[in-house]
Amino acid sequence: MNKLSFRSIGVALIALSLSAPLAPSVAQQPASPPAATAPSQPAAPAPAASQALPEAGHQPGSVTPGLSELSPWTMFLNADIIVKIVMIGLAISSVITWTIFIAKKVELGRARFRLRRSLKQIGESRSLAEAQMALGDKHSVLSMLLAAALREAKLSAGLSSDEGIKERAASSFSEYVRAEGRHMRRGMGFLATIGATAPFIGLFGTVWGIMNSFIGISKSQTTNLAVVAPGIAEALLATAIGLVAAIPAVIIYNHFSREIKVYLELVARASGAAGRLLSRDLDRSHGSAHRARAAE
């Protein structure tokens, strides 16, 4: 009996020792349901994400107003002083271009209209004096040519060489034609200069602005687009203003080159008309002289 009791007691102790580790595992199983509630509490990573957004410059409240403020006027105000000087100079050049366009258009239109009307008025005139009476006291290129022809005829009175008189009158006519061409070409030099230099001046402002943008990038040690974009946009605005000033200047220059050429052709016609009237007067004076000698 003693041996049997000892064996039963040993078996009982072994069974207790094997069942002891299972109790804690069973006791720990009710703790697993709280783990299911862990995903419903993401409060811990939220502050880190909210802090990362302002550091990267992606906060909606700060980026959207910055992008909306990138208007030409705001970019001009925020630009470097050198870029501002370039933009102001190009804007003044554009104003000069359009001022020359309006003034030259009015001047050429009026001069061409007066000259065509004067040529029509003297179309039936037979002498320089009659042509001057037809024109009246109107100040035009044709009236100056007629006055030059009459002056040369009076200064050459008593000379028998008609070819010399015509040659001297033609020399006077060419001087008036060149003077009228110089008068009508006033302002064309500004258009040529603006058209040729405005793109390069704008490019200089762009290079200067981009250089300052790269310096700002190196100081801020970031390549974020929200930091880089305003400086580059301000720099490119200088090139845009340069093109706005240069393109109309080139077009207007070519337009007025053609218009002045057409006007000078009208002036050449007026010179030819004055020369023909002078030739008629010379022939008429010589014919009357021959008749007077024949009458004697």
XYZ file of C-alpha atoms in Angstrom:
296
model
C 0.000 0.000 0.000
C 2.799 2.347 0.793
C 4.380 1.909 -2.595
C 1.047 2.416 -4.327
C 0.345 5.575 -2.403
C 3.764 6.971 -3.199
C 3.256 6.263 -6.877
C -0.149 7.909 -6.901
C 1.261 10.934 -5.123
C 4.108 11.138 -7.697
C 1.718 10.921 -10.614
C -0.405 13.660 -9.029
C 2.616 15.922 -8.627
C 3.682 15.377 -12.258
C 0.165 16.163 -13.446
C 0.128 19.363 -11.406
C 3.529 20.399 -12.759
C 2.356 19.876 -16.367
C -0.906 21.750 -15.837
C 0.754 24.779 -14.125
C 2.171 26.502 -17.344
C -1.202 26.215 -19.035
C -2.910 28.357 -16.420
C -1.060 31.594 -17.205
C -1.660 31.212 -20.940
C -5.334 30.701 -20.292
C -5.301 33.624 -17.915
C -3.669 35.837 -20.554
C -6.245 35.050 -23.274
C -8.855 37.556 -21.977
C -6.250 40.333 -22.426
C -6.349 39.928 -26.241
C -9.699 41.765 -26.811
C -8.251 45.167 -25.756
C -5.702 44.738 -28.574
C -8.586 44.904 -31.033
C -9.317 48.415 -29.831
C -5.768 49.597 -30.584
C -6.385 50.433 -34.296
C -9.273 52.688 -33.256
C -6.848 55.018 -31.410
C -4.416 56.533 -34.061
C -3.861 59.601 -31.928
C -0.153 58.911 -31.417
C 1.156 59.238 -35.056
C -1.123 62.215 -35.862
C 1.036 64.920 -34.195
C 4.142 63.734 -36.070
C 2.354 63.905 -39.425
C 0.936 67.316 -38.631
C 4.376 68.554 -37.725
C 5.928 67.142 -40.907
C 3.562 69.065 -43.151
C 4.560 72.573 -42.017
C 8.215 71.631 -42.196
C 7.884 70.461 -45.808
C 5.884 73.546 -46.776
C 2.765 71.604 -47.768
C 0.372 73.097 -45.220
C -2.772 74.091 -47.168
C -3.169 77.369 -45.347
C 0.313 78.559 -46.313
C 0.831 77.221 -49.843
C -2.432 78.286 -51.454
C -2.156 82.009 -50.586
C 1.465 82.032 -51.767
C 0.543 80.610 -55.163
C -2.448 82.925 -55.526
C -0.247 85.966 -54.865
C 2.036 85.244 -57.854
C 0.526 88.040 -59.938
C 2.716 90.256 -62.184
C 2.370 93.222 -59.831
C 3.261 91.153 -56.752
C 6.225 89.610 -58.538
C 7.411 93.097 -59.519
C 7.163 94.341 -55.939
C 9.058 91.321 -54.581
C 11.772 91.403 -57.257
C 15.367 92.486 -56.736
C 16.217 96.178 -57.279
C 18.205 95.404 -60.441
C 15.324 93.382 -61.876
C 12.949 96.220 -60.987
C 15.128 98.724 -62.857
C 15.176 96.419 -65.889
C 11.391 96.025 -65.830
C 10.792 99.776 -65.463
C 13.184 100.531 -68.336
C 11.460 98.011 -70.588
C 8.034 99.382 -69.663
C 9.187 102.911 -70.569
C 10.545 101.568 -73.861
C 7.165 100.021 -74.627
C 5.425 103.331 -73.912
C 7.887 105.128 -76.228
C 7.210 102.570 -78.959
C 3.459 103.083 -78.912
C 3.832 106.860 -78.627
C 6.002 106.898 -81.751
C 3.506 104.645 -83.503
C 0.555 106.975 -82.833
C 2.468 110.190 -83.587
C 4.099 108.834 -86.748
C 0.841 107.352 -88.010
C -0.897 110.721 -87.706
C 2.038 112.634 -89.189
C 2.483 110.339 -92.184
C -1.237 110.184 -92.851
C -1.620 113.964 -92.876
C 1.499 114.545 -94.983
C 0.475 111.938 -97.550
C -3.052 113.379 -97.775
C -1.802 116.970 -98.236
C 0.732 115.989 -100.874
C -1.753 113.976 -102.923
C -4.245 116.826 -102.787
C -1.559 119.331 -103.831
C -0.519 117.170 -106.778
C -4.147 116.989 -107.852
C -4.526 120.765 -107.579
C -1.569 121.555 -109.846
C -2.386 118.841 -112.337
C -3.756 121.402 -114.846
C -1.269 124.205 -114.091
C 0.855 125.476 -116.994
C 3.499 127.467 -115.106
C 5.143 127.766 -111.712
C 3.229 130.929 -110.901
C -0.087 129.332 -111.815
C 0.736 126.296 -109.694
C 1.571 128.494 -106.714
C -1.732 130.310 -107.101
C -3.542 126.978 -107.207
C -1.868 125.846 -103.991
C -2.349 129.131 -102.170
C -0.488 129.690 -98.935
C -0.549 126.050 -97.855
C 2.706 124.828 -96.369
C 3.595 121.545 -98.058
C 6.548 119.881 -99.691
C 5.228 120.746 -103.148
C 4.927 124.440 -102.323
C 8.557 124.435 -101.141
C 9.656 122.735 -104.361
C 7.791 125.288 -106.470
C 9.339 128.118 -104.467
C 12.810 126.618 -104.985
C 12.196 126.372 -108.747
C 11.020 130.008 -108.966
C 13.972 131.213 -106.915
C 16.432 129.403 -109.169
C 14.729 130.800 -112.273
C 15.024 134.356 -110.914
C 18.637 133.916 -109.814
C 19.530 132.489 -113.210
C 17.811 135.254 -115.186
C 19.905 136.358 -118.168
C 21.718 133.024 -118.443
C 21.309 131.245 -121.732
C 22.013 127.722 -120.460
C 18.702 126.060 -119.655
C 20.434 122.797 -118.762
C 22.407 124.548 -116.041
C 19.229 126.042 -114.570
C 17.511 122.652 -114.578
C 20.539 121.002 -113.013
C 20.718 123.539 -110.209
C 16.969 123.261 -109.646
C 17.227 119.450 -109.518
C 19.999 119.783 -106.928
C 17.720 121.973 -104.814
C 14.891 119.484 -105.229
C 17.065 116.584 -104.058
C 17.999 118.543 -100.925
C 14.336 119.054 -100.093
C 13.582 115.386 -100.739
C 16.403 114.263 -98.431
C 15.305 116.741 -95.766
C 11.746 115.422 -95.943
C 13.038 111.857 -95.674
C 15.073 112.735 -92.579
C 12.056 114.467 -91.078
C 9.820 111.454 -91.604
C 12.430 109.039 -90.246
C 12.597 110.771 -86.892
C 11.867 108.256 -84.134
C 12.739 105.263 -86.289
C 16.107 104.973 -84.543
C 14.339 104.495 -81.201
C 12.208 101.716 -82.667
C 15.253 99.962 -84.113
C 17.173 100.250 -80.841
C 14.265 98.986 -78.729
C 13.577 96.099 -81.079
C 17.219 95.033 -81.086
C 18.125 95.449 -77.404
C 14.917 94.860 -75.402
C 15.128 91.017 -75.495
C 18.732 91.083 -74.268
C 17.922 93.578 -71.515
C 15.070 91.329 -70.386
C 17.407 88.329 -70.526
C 19.867 90.185 -68.298
C 17.102 90.733 -65.736
C 16.174 87.058 -65.934
C 19.761 85.898 -65.393
C 20.134 88.253 -62.450
C 16.870 87.069 -60.879
C 17.658 83.373 -61.304
C 21.106 83.953 -59.818
C 19.486 85.488 -56.736
C 17.036 82.556 -56.591
C 19.881 80.037 -56.519
C 21.607 82.055 -53.816
C 18.377 81.925 -51.778
C 18.132 78.171 -52.343
C 21.671 77.672 -51.062
C 20.936 79.762 -47.972
C 17.651 78.033 -47.160
C 19.140 74.606 -48.010
C 15.904 73.398 -49.562
C 14.721 72.653 -53.078
C 11.031 72.904 -52.237
C 9.025 74.246 -55.194
C 7.131 76.681 -52.974
C 10.461 78.327 -52.107
C 12.022 78.253 -55.589
C 9.020 79.155 -57.772
C 8.485 82.845 -56.789
C 12.079 83.880 -57.515
C 12.170 82.099 -60.874
C 8.777 83.560 -61.830
C 10.009 87.082 -61.030
C 13.081 86.501 -63.170
C 11.094 85.187 -66.128
C 8.778 88.201 -65.906
C 11.692 90.400 -67.031
C 12.098 88.363 -70.222
C 8.347 88.518 -70.857
C 8.349 92.324 -70.559
C 11.379 92.490 -72.849
C 9.540 90.528 -75.525
C 6.426 92.666 -75.069
C 8.564 95.748 -75.745
C 10.653 94.285 -78.589
C 8.084 92.517 -80.769
C 5.830 95.562 -81.362
C 8.893 97.759 -81.938
C 10.147 95.501 -84.737
C 6.707 95.236 -86.347
C 6.113 98.999 -86.152
C 9.587 99.729 -87.538
C 8.987 97.525 -90.579
C 5.538 99.039 -91.083
C 6.808 102.610 -91.085
C 9.735 101.708 -93.313
C 7.236 100.737 -95.994
C 5.015 103.768 -95.308
C 7.924 106.213 -95.536
C 9.078 104.620 -98.770
C 5.614 105.159 -100.276
C 5.578 108.755 -99.056
C 9.008 109.499 -100.497
C 7.802 108.195 -103.838
C 5.060 110.836 -103.673
C 7.689 113.460 -102.852
C 9.686 112.330 -105.889
C 6.552 112.774 -107.992
C 6.162 116.302 -106.624
C 9.812 117.028 -107.468
C 9.242 115.812 -111.009
C 6.117 117.976 -111.336
C 8.029 121.078 -110.195
C 10.828 120.276 -112.637
C 8.398 119.966 -115.518
C 6.772 123.286 -114.704
C 10.203 124.937 -114.583
C 11.082 123.444 -117.962
C 7.849 124.810 -119.453
C 8.578 128.267 -118.095
C 12.081 128.207 -119.555
C 10.840 127.085 -122.951
C 8.071 129.645 -122.852
C 10.494 132.453 -121.985
C 12.809 131.466 -124.794
C 9.889 131.255 -127.242
C 8.714 134.732 -126.336
C 12.253 136.033 -126.720
C 12.496 134.519 -130.194
C 9.155 136.068 -131.169
C 10.296 139.445 -129.884
C 13.478 139.235 -131.925
C 11.545 138.172 -135.015
C 9.159 141.104 -134.561
C 12.103 143.476 -134.500
